Short mmCIF file of C-alpha atoms in Angstrom, two decimals:
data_model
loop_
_atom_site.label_atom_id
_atom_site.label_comp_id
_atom_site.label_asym_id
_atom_site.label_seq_id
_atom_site.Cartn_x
_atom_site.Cartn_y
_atom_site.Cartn_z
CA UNK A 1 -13.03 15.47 -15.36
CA UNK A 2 -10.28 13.18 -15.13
CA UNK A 3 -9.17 11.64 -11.93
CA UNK A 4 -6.36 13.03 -10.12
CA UNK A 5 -4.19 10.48 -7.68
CA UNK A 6 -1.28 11.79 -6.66
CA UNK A 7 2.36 9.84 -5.80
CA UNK A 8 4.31 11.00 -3.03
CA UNK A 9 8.52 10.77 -3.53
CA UNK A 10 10.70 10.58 -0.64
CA UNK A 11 14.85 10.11 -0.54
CA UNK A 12 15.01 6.42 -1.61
CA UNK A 13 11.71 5.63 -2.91
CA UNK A 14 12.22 3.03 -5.67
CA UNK A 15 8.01 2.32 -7.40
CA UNK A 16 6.98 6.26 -8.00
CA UNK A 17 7.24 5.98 -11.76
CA UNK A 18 6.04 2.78 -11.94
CA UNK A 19 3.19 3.48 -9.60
CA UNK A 20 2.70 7.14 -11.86
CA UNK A 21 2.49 4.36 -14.83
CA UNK A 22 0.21 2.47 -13.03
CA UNK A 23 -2.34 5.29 -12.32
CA UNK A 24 -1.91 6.34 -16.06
CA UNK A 25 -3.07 2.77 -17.35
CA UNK A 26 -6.03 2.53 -15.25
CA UNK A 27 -6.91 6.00 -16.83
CA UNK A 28 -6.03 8.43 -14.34
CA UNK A 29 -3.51 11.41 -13.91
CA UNK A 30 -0.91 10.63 -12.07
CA UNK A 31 0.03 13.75 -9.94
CA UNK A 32 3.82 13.65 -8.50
CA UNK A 33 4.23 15.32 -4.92
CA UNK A 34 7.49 15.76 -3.09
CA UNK A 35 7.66 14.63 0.12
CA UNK A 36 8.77 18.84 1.54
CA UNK A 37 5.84 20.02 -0.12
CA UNK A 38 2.44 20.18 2.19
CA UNK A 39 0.41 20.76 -1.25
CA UNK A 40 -1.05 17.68 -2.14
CA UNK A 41 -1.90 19.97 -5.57
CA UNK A 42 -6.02 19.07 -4.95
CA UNK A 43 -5.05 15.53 -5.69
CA UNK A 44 -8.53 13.26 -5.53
CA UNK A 45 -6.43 10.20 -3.70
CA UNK A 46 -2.45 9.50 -2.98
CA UNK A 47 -0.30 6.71 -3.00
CA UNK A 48 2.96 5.89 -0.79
CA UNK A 49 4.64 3.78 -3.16
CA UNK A 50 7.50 1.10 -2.63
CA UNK A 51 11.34 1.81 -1.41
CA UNK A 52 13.07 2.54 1.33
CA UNK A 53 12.41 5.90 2.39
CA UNK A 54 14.96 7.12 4.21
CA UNK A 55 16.92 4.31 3.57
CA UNK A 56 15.01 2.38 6.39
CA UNK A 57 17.36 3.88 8.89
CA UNK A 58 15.98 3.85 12.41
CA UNK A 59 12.96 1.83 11.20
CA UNK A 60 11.34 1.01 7.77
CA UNK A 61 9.02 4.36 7.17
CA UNK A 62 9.93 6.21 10.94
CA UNK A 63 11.85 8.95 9.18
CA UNK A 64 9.34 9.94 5.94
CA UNK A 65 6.31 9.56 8.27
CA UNK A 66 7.75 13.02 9.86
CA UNK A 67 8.16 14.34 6.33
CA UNK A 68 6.23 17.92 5.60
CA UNK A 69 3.89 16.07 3.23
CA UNK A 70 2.56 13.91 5.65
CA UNK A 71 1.17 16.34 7.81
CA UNK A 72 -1.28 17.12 5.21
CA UNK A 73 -1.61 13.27 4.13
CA UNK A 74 -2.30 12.38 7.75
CA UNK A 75 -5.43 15.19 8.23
CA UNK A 76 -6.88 14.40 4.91
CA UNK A 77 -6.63 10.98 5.54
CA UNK A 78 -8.55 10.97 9.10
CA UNK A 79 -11.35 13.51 6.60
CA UNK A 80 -11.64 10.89 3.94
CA UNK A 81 -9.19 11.46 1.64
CA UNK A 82 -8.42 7.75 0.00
CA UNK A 83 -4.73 6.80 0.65
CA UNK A 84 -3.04 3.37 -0.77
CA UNK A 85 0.42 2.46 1.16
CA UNK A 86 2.36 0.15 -0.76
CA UNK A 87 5.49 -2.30 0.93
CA UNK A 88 7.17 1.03 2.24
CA UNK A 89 4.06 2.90 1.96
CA UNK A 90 2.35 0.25 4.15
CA UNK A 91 5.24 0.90 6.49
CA UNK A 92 4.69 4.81 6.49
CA UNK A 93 1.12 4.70 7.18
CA UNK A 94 1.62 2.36 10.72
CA UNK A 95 4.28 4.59 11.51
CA UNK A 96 1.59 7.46 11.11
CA UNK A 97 -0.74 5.75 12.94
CA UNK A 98 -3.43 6.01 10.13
CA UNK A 99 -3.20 1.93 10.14
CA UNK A 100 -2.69 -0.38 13.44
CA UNK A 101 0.39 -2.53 14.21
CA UNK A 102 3.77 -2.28 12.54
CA UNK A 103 6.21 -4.08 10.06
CA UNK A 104 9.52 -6.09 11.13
CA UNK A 105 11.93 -7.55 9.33
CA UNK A 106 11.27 -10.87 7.48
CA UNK A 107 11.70 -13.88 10.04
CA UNK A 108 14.38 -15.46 8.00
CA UNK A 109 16.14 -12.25 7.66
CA UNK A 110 16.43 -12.42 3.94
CA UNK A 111 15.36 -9.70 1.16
CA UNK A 112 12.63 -11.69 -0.41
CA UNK A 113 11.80 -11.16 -4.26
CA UNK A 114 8.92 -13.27 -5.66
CA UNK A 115 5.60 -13.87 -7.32
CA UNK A 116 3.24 -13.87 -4.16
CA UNK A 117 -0.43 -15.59 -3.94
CA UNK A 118 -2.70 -13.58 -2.27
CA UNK A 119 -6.77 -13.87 -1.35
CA UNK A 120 -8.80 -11.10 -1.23
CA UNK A 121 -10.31 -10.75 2.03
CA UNK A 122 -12.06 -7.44 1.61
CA UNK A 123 -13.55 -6.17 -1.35
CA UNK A 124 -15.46 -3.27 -0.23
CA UNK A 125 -12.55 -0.61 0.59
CA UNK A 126 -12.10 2.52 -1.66
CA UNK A 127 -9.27 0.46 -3.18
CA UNK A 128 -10.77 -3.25 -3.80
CA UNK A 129 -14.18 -2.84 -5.12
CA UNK A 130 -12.98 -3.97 -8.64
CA UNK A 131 -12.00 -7.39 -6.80
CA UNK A 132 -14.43 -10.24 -5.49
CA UNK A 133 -13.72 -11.09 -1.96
CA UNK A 134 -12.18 -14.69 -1.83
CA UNK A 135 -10.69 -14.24 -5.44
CA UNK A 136 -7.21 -15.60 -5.43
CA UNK A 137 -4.93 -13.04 -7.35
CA UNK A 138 -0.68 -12.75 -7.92
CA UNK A 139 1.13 -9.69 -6.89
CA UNK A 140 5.09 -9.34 -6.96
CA UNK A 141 6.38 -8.95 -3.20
CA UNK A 142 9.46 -7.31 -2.75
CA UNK A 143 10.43 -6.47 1.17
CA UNK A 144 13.02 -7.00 3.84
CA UNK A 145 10.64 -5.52 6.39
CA UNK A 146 7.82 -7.27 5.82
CA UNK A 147 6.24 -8.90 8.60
CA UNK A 148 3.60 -7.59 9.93
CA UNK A 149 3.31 -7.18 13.82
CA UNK A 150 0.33 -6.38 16.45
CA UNK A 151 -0.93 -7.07 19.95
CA UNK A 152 -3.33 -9.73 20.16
CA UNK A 153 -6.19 -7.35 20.49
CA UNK A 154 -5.66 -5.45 17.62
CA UNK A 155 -5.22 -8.53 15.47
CA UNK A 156 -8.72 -9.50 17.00
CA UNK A 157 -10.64 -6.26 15.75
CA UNK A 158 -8.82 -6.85 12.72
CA UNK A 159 -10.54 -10.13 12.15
CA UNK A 160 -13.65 -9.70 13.70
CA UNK A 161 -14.22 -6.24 11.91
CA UNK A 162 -13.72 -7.65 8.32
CA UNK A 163 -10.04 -5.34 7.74
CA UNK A 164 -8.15 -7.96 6.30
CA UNK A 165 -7.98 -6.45 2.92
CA UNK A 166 -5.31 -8.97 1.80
CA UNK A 167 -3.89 -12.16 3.02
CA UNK A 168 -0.68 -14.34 1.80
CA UNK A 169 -1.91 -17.86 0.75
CA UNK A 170 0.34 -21.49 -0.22
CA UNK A 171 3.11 -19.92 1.99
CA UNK A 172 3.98 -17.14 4.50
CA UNK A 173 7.17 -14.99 2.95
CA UNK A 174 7.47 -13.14 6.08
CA UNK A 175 5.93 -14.50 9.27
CA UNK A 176 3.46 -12.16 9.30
CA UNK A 177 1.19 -12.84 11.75
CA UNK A 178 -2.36 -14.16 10.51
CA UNK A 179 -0.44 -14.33 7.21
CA UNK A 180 -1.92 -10.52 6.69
CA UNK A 181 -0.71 -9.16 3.52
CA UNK A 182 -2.72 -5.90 3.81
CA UNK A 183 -5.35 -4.55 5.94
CA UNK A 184 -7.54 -1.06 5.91
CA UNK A 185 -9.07 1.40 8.40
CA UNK A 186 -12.65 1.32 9.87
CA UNK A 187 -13.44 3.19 6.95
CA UNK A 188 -12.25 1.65 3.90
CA UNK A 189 -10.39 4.77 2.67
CA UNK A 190 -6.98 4.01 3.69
CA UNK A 191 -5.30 0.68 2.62
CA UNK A 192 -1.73 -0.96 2.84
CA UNK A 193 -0.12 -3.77 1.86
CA UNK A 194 3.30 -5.45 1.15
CA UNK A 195 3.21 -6.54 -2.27
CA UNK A 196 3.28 -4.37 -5.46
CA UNK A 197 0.32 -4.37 -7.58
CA UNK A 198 1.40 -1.14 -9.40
CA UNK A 199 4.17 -4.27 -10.87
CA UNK A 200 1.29 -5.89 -12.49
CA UNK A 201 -1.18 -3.87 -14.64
CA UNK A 202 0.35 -4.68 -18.16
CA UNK A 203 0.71 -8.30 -19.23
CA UNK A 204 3.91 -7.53 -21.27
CA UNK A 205 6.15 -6.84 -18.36
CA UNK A 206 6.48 -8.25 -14.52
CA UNK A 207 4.71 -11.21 -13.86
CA UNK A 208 2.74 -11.32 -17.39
CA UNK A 209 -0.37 -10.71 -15.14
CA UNK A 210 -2.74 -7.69 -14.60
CA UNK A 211 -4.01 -9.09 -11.37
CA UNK A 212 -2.28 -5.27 -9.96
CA UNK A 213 -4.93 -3.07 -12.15
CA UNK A 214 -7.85 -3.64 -10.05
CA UNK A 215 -6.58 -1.11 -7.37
CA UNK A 216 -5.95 1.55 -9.32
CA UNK A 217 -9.33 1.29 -11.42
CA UNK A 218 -11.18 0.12 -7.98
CA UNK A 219 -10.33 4.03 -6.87
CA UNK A 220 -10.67 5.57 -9.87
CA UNK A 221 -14.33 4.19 -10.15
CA UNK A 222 -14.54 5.83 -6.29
CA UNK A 223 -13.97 9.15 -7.75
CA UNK A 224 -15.93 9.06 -10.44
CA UNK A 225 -19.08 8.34 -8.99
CA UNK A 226 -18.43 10.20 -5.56
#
């Protein structure tokens, strides 16, 4: 049976069909969900993609994480369900609570658009497996709220528990603190991050790198052998 990974749409997100696209490459079915519908359509995994939800008004994500559909992301979520936030999606799942800290706006208050360097940090989420931890990979990054933010304890467990899933490497496009790029839960099932790997699973197009792919067939290798 083919995998099922579904891609929730809210007002203003931007990386759904690409993300759908994405899913389809790595040899999955992309399943689309609408952020007023509490069906998740007995989807095996979802993805927040990229945007601004809501048009970032109030905060990046505070709006969409009140949306009907995240009610049911949120419990599934906390049961196991594997969720992947990406840039906005990273933002929706602090905002939910299912990942510490919160995003900011980029410390030199500029839109960035760019080619980012990255280092895996963990390769053992439900997301990463098809990575090696320390590889170096390139993801497009694409934010204005982008930094990511916590206390100093937080950032501590972060560290010391190995939840780094991601971190930005030659320079910092954000000020995020630690240089975090992406982190996970204590579990492994729910992951965020700021850049776009869904932008590079075909060498014809975006960066002319696949270094993106890994997520999508990291999870879809989950699901097949759960």
């Amino acid at each position: 049976m083919t995998a099922r990974i579904g891609v929730v749409t809210f007002p203003g997100s931007l990386d759904d069909r690409d993300t759908q696209r994405a899913i389809r490459v790595a040899g999955a079915e992309p399943v689309a969900l609408w952020h007023k519908d509490k069906d998740l359509k007995q989807v095996d995994a979802v993805v927040l993609c990229g945007g601004f939800s809501y048009g970032d008004y109030l905060r990046a994500g505070a709006i969409a994480r009140f949306s009907p559909v995240m009610d049911t992301v949120i419990d599934q979520a906390r049961a196991g369900l594997p969720v992947l936030g990406i840039c906005n999606g990273f933002q929706i799942l602090t905002e939910a609570h299912l990942l510490p800290g919160g995003m900011l706006g980029n410390d030199h208050l500029h839109f960035i658009c760019r080619d980012q360097k990255l280092r895996v940090e963990n390769a053992d989420t439900a997301w990463t497996t098809d990575y090696e931890a320390g590889q170096e990979i390139h993801i497009p990054l694409k934010n204005m709220d982008g930094r990511y933010v916590a206390d100093q304890r937080t950032l501590d467990e972060l560290e010391a528990e190995g939840r780094v899933a991601f971190r930005y490497l030659d320079v910092n496009p954000n000020g995020s603190l630690n240089d975090i790029a992406g982190i996970t839960n204590a579990a492994g099932n729910v992951v965020g991050l700021m850049p776009h790997p869904e932008h590079a699973v075909e060498s014809l197009i975006g960066t002319g790198r696949t270094d993106g792919l890994p997520f999508f067939t990291s999870i879809l290798k989950k699901l097949v052998s759960a």
